[in-house]
PDB file of C-alpha atoms in Angstrom:
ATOM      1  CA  UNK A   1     106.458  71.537 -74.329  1.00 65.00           C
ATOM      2  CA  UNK A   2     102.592  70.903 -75.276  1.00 72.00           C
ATOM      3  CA  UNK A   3     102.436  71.011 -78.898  1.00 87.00           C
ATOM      4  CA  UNK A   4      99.434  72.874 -80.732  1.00 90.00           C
ATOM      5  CA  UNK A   5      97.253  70.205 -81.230  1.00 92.00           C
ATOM      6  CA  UNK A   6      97.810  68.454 -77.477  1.00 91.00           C
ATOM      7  CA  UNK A   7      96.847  72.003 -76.571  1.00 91.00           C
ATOM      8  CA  UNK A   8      93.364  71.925 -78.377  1.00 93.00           C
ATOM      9  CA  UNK A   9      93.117  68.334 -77.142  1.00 95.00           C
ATOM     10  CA  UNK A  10      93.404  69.454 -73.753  1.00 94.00           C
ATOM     11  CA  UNK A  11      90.943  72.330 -74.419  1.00 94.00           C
ATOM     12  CA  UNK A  12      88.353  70.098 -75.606  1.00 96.00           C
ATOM     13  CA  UNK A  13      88.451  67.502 -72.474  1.00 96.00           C
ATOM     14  CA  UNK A  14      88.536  70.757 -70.194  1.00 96.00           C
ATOM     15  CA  UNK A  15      85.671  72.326 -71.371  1.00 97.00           C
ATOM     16  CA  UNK A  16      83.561  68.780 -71.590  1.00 98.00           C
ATOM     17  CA  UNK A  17      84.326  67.793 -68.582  1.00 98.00           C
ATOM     18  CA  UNK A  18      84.382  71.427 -66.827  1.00 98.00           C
ATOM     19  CA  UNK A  19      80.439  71.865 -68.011  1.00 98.00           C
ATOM     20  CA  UNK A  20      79.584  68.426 -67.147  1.00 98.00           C
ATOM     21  CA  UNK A  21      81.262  69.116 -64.021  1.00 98.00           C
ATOM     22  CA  UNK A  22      79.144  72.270 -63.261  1.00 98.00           C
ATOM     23  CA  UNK A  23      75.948  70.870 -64.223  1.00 98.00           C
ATOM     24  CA  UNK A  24      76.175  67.841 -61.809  1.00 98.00           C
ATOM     25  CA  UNK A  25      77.154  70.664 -59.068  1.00 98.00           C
ATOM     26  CA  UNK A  26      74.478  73.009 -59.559  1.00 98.00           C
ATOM     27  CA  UNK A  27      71.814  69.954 -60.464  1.00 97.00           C
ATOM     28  CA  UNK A  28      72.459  69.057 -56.729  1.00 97.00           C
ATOM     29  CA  UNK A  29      72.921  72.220 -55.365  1.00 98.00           C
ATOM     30  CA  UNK A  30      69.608  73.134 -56.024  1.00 98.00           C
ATOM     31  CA  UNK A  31      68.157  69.794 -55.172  1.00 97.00           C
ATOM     32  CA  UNK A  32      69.869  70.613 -51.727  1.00 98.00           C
ATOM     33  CA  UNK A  33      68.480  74.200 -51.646  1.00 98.00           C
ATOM     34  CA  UNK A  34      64.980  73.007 -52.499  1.00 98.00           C
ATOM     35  CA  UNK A  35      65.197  70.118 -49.773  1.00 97.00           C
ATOM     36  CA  UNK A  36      63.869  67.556 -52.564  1.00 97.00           C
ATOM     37  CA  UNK A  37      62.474  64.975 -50.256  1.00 97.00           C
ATOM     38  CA  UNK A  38      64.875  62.345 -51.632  1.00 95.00           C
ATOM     39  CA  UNK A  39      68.235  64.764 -50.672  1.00 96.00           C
ATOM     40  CA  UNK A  40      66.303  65.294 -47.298  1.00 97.00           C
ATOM     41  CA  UNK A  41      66.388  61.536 -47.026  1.00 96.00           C
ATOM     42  CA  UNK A  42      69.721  60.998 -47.797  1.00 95.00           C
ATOM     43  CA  UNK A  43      71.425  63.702 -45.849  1.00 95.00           C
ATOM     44  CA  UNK A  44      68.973  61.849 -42.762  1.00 96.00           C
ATOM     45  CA  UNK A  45      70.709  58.664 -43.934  1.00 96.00           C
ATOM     46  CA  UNK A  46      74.406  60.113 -43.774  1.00 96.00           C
ATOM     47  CA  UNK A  47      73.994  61.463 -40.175  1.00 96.00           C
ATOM     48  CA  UNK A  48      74.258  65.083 -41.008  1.00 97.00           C
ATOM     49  CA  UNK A  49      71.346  67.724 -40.351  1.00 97.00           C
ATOM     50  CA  UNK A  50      69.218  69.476 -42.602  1.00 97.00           C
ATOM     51  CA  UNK A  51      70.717  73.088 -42.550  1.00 97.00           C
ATOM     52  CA  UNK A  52      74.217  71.584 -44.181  1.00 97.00           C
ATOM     53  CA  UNK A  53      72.400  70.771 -47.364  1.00 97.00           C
ATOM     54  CA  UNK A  54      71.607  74.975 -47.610  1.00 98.00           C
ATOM     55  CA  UNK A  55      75.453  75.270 -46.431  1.00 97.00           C
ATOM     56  CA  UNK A  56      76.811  73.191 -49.325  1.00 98.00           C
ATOM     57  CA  UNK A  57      73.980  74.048 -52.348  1.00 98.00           C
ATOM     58  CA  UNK A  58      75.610  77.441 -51.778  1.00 98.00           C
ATOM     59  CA  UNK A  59      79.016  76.558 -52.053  1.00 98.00           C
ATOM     60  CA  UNK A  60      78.636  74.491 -55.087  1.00 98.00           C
ATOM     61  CA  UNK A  61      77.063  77.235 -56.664  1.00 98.00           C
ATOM     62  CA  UNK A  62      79.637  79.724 -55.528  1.00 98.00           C
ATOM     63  CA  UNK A  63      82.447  77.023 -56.693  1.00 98.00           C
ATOM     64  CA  UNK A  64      80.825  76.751 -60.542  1.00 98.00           C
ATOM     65  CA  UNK A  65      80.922  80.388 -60.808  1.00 98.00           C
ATOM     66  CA  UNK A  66      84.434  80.736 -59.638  1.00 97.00           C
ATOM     67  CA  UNK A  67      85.863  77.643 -62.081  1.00 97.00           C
ATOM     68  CA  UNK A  68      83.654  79.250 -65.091  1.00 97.00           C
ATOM     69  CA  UNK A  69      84.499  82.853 -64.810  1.00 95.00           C
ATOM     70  CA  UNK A  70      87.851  84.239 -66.478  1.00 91.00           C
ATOM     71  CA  UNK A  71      90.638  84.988 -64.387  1.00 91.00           C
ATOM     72  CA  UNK A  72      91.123  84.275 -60.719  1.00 93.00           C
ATOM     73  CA  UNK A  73      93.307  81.334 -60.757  1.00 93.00           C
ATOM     74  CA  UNK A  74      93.887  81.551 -56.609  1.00 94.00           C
ATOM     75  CA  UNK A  75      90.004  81.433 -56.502  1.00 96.00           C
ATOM     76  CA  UNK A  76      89.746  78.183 -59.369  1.00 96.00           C
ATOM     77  CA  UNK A  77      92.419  76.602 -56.912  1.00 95.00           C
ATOM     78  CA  UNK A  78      90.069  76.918 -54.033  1.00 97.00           C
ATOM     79  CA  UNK A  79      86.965  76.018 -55.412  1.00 98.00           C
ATOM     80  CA  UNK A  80      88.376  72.425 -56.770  1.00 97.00           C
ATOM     81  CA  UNK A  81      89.709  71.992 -53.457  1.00 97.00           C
ATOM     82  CA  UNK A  82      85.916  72.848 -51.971  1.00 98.00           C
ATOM     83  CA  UNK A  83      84.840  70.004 -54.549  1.00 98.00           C
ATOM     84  CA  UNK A  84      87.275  67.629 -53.633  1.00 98.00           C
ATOM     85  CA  UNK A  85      86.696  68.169 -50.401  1.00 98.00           C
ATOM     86  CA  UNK A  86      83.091  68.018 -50.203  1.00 97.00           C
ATOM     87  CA  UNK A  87      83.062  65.017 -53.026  1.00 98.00           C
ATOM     88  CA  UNK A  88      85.677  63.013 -51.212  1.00 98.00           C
ATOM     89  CA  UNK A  89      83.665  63.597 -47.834  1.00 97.00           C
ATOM     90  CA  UNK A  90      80.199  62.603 -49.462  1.00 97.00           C
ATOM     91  CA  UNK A  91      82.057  59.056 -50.951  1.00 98.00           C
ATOM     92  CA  UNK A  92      83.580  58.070 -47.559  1.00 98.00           C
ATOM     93  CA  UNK A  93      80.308  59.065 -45.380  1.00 97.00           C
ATOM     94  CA  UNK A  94      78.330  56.852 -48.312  1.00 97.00           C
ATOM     95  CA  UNK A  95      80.850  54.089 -47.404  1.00 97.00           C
ATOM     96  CA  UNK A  96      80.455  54.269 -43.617  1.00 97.00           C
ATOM     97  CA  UNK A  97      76.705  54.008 -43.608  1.00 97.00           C
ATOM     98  CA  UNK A  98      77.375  50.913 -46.084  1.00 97.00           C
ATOM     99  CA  UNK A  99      75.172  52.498 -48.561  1.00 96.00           C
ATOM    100  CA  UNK A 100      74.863  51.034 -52.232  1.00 95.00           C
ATOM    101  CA  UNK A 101      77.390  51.467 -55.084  1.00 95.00           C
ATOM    102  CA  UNK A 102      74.452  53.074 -56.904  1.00 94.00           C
ATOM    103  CA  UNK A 103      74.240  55.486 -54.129  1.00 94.00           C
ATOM    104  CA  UNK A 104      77.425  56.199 -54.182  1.00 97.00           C
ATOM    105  CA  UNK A 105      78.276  56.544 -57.537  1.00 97.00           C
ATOM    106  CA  UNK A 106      76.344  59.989 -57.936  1.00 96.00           C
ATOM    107  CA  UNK A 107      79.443  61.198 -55.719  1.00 97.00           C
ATOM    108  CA  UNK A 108      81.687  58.673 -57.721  1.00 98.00           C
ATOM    109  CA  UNK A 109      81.129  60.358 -61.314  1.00 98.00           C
ATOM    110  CA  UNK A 110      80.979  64.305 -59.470  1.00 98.00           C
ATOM    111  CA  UNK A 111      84.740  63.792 -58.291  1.00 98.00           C
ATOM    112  CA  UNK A 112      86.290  61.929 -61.287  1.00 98.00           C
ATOM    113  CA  UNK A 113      85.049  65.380 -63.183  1.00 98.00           C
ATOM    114  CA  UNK A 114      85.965  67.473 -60.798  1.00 98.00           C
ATOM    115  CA  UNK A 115      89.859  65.537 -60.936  1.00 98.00           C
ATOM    116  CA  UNK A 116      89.552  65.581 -64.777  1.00 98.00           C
ATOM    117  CA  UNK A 117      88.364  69.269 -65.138  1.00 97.00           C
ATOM    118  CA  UNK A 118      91.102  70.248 -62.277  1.00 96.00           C
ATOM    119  CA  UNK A 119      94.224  68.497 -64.188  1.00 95.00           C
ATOM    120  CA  UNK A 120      93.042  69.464 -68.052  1.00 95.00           C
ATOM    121  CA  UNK A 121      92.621  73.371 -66.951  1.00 93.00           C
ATOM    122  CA  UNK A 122      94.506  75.645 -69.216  1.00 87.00           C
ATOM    123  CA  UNK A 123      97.773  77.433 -68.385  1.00 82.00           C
ATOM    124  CA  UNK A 124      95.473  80.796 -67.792  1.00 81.00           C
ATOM    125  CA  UNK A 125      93.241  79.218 -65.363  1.00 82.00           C
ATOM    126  CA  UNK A 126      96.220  77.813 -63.120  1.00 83.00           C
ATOM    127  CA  UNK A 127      97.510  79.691 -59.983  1.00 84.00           C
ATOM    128  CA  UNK A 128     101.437  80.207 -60.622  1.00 80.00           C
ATOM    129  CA  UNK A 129     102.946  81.958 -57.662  1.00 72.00           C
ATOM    130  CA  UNK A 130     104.974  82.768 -60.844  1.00 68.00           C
ATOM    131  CA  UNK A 131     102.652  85.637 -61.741  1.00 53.00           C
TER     132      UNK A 131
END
């Protein structure tokens, strides 16, 4: 049992990490949707073609808005997973082109906060199939 002050404790490191969270997502999302010459380079880099970068600059977009809205827990639960997902694929393709930490570590810092964010989430923004 999480005791009133581990509650507000676990409040605070939500919400920090939850809004530094959705900044990095929609910083890049809209570097993506914009085709910023450096994201069209790196995408280039990584393999994958151009029209992905509009694909996933949506997405993260769509994700913020799902983790900051209230309610929806089923719809929080998916849109971490989309993070992990696309965070966890953008580390390993990084590592297969033998990129540079520092090119890597944009994706690095993105999924520690989305982990962080995902584990401190209150009790009312956690899918129960309890409900």
């Amino acid at each position: 049992m999480e005791t009133k002050k581990t509650q507000k404790r676990n409040t605070i490191i939500y919400w920090i990490f939850t809004l530094w969270m959705s900044l990095g997502m929609v910083s890049t999302a809209v570097v993506q949707l914009l085709r910023h010459k450096d994201e069209v380079a790196n995408f280039t880099n990584l393999g994958y073609p151009l029209y992905l970068m509009t694909i996933i600059g949506i997405w993260k977009i769509l994700g913020v808005i799902a983790v900051l809205i209230p309610k929806f827990p089923l719809l929080k639960e998916w849109a971490y997973a989309g993070f992990f997902f696309v965070m966890s694929g953008a580390i390993i393709s990084h590592i297969i082109v033998n990129d540079s930490f520092s090119k890597i570590l944009p994706a690095v810092l993105l999924f520690v906060l989305v982990i962080i964010s995902w584990y401190f989430r209150p009790v009312d923004r956690k899918f129960s199939v309890n409900h």
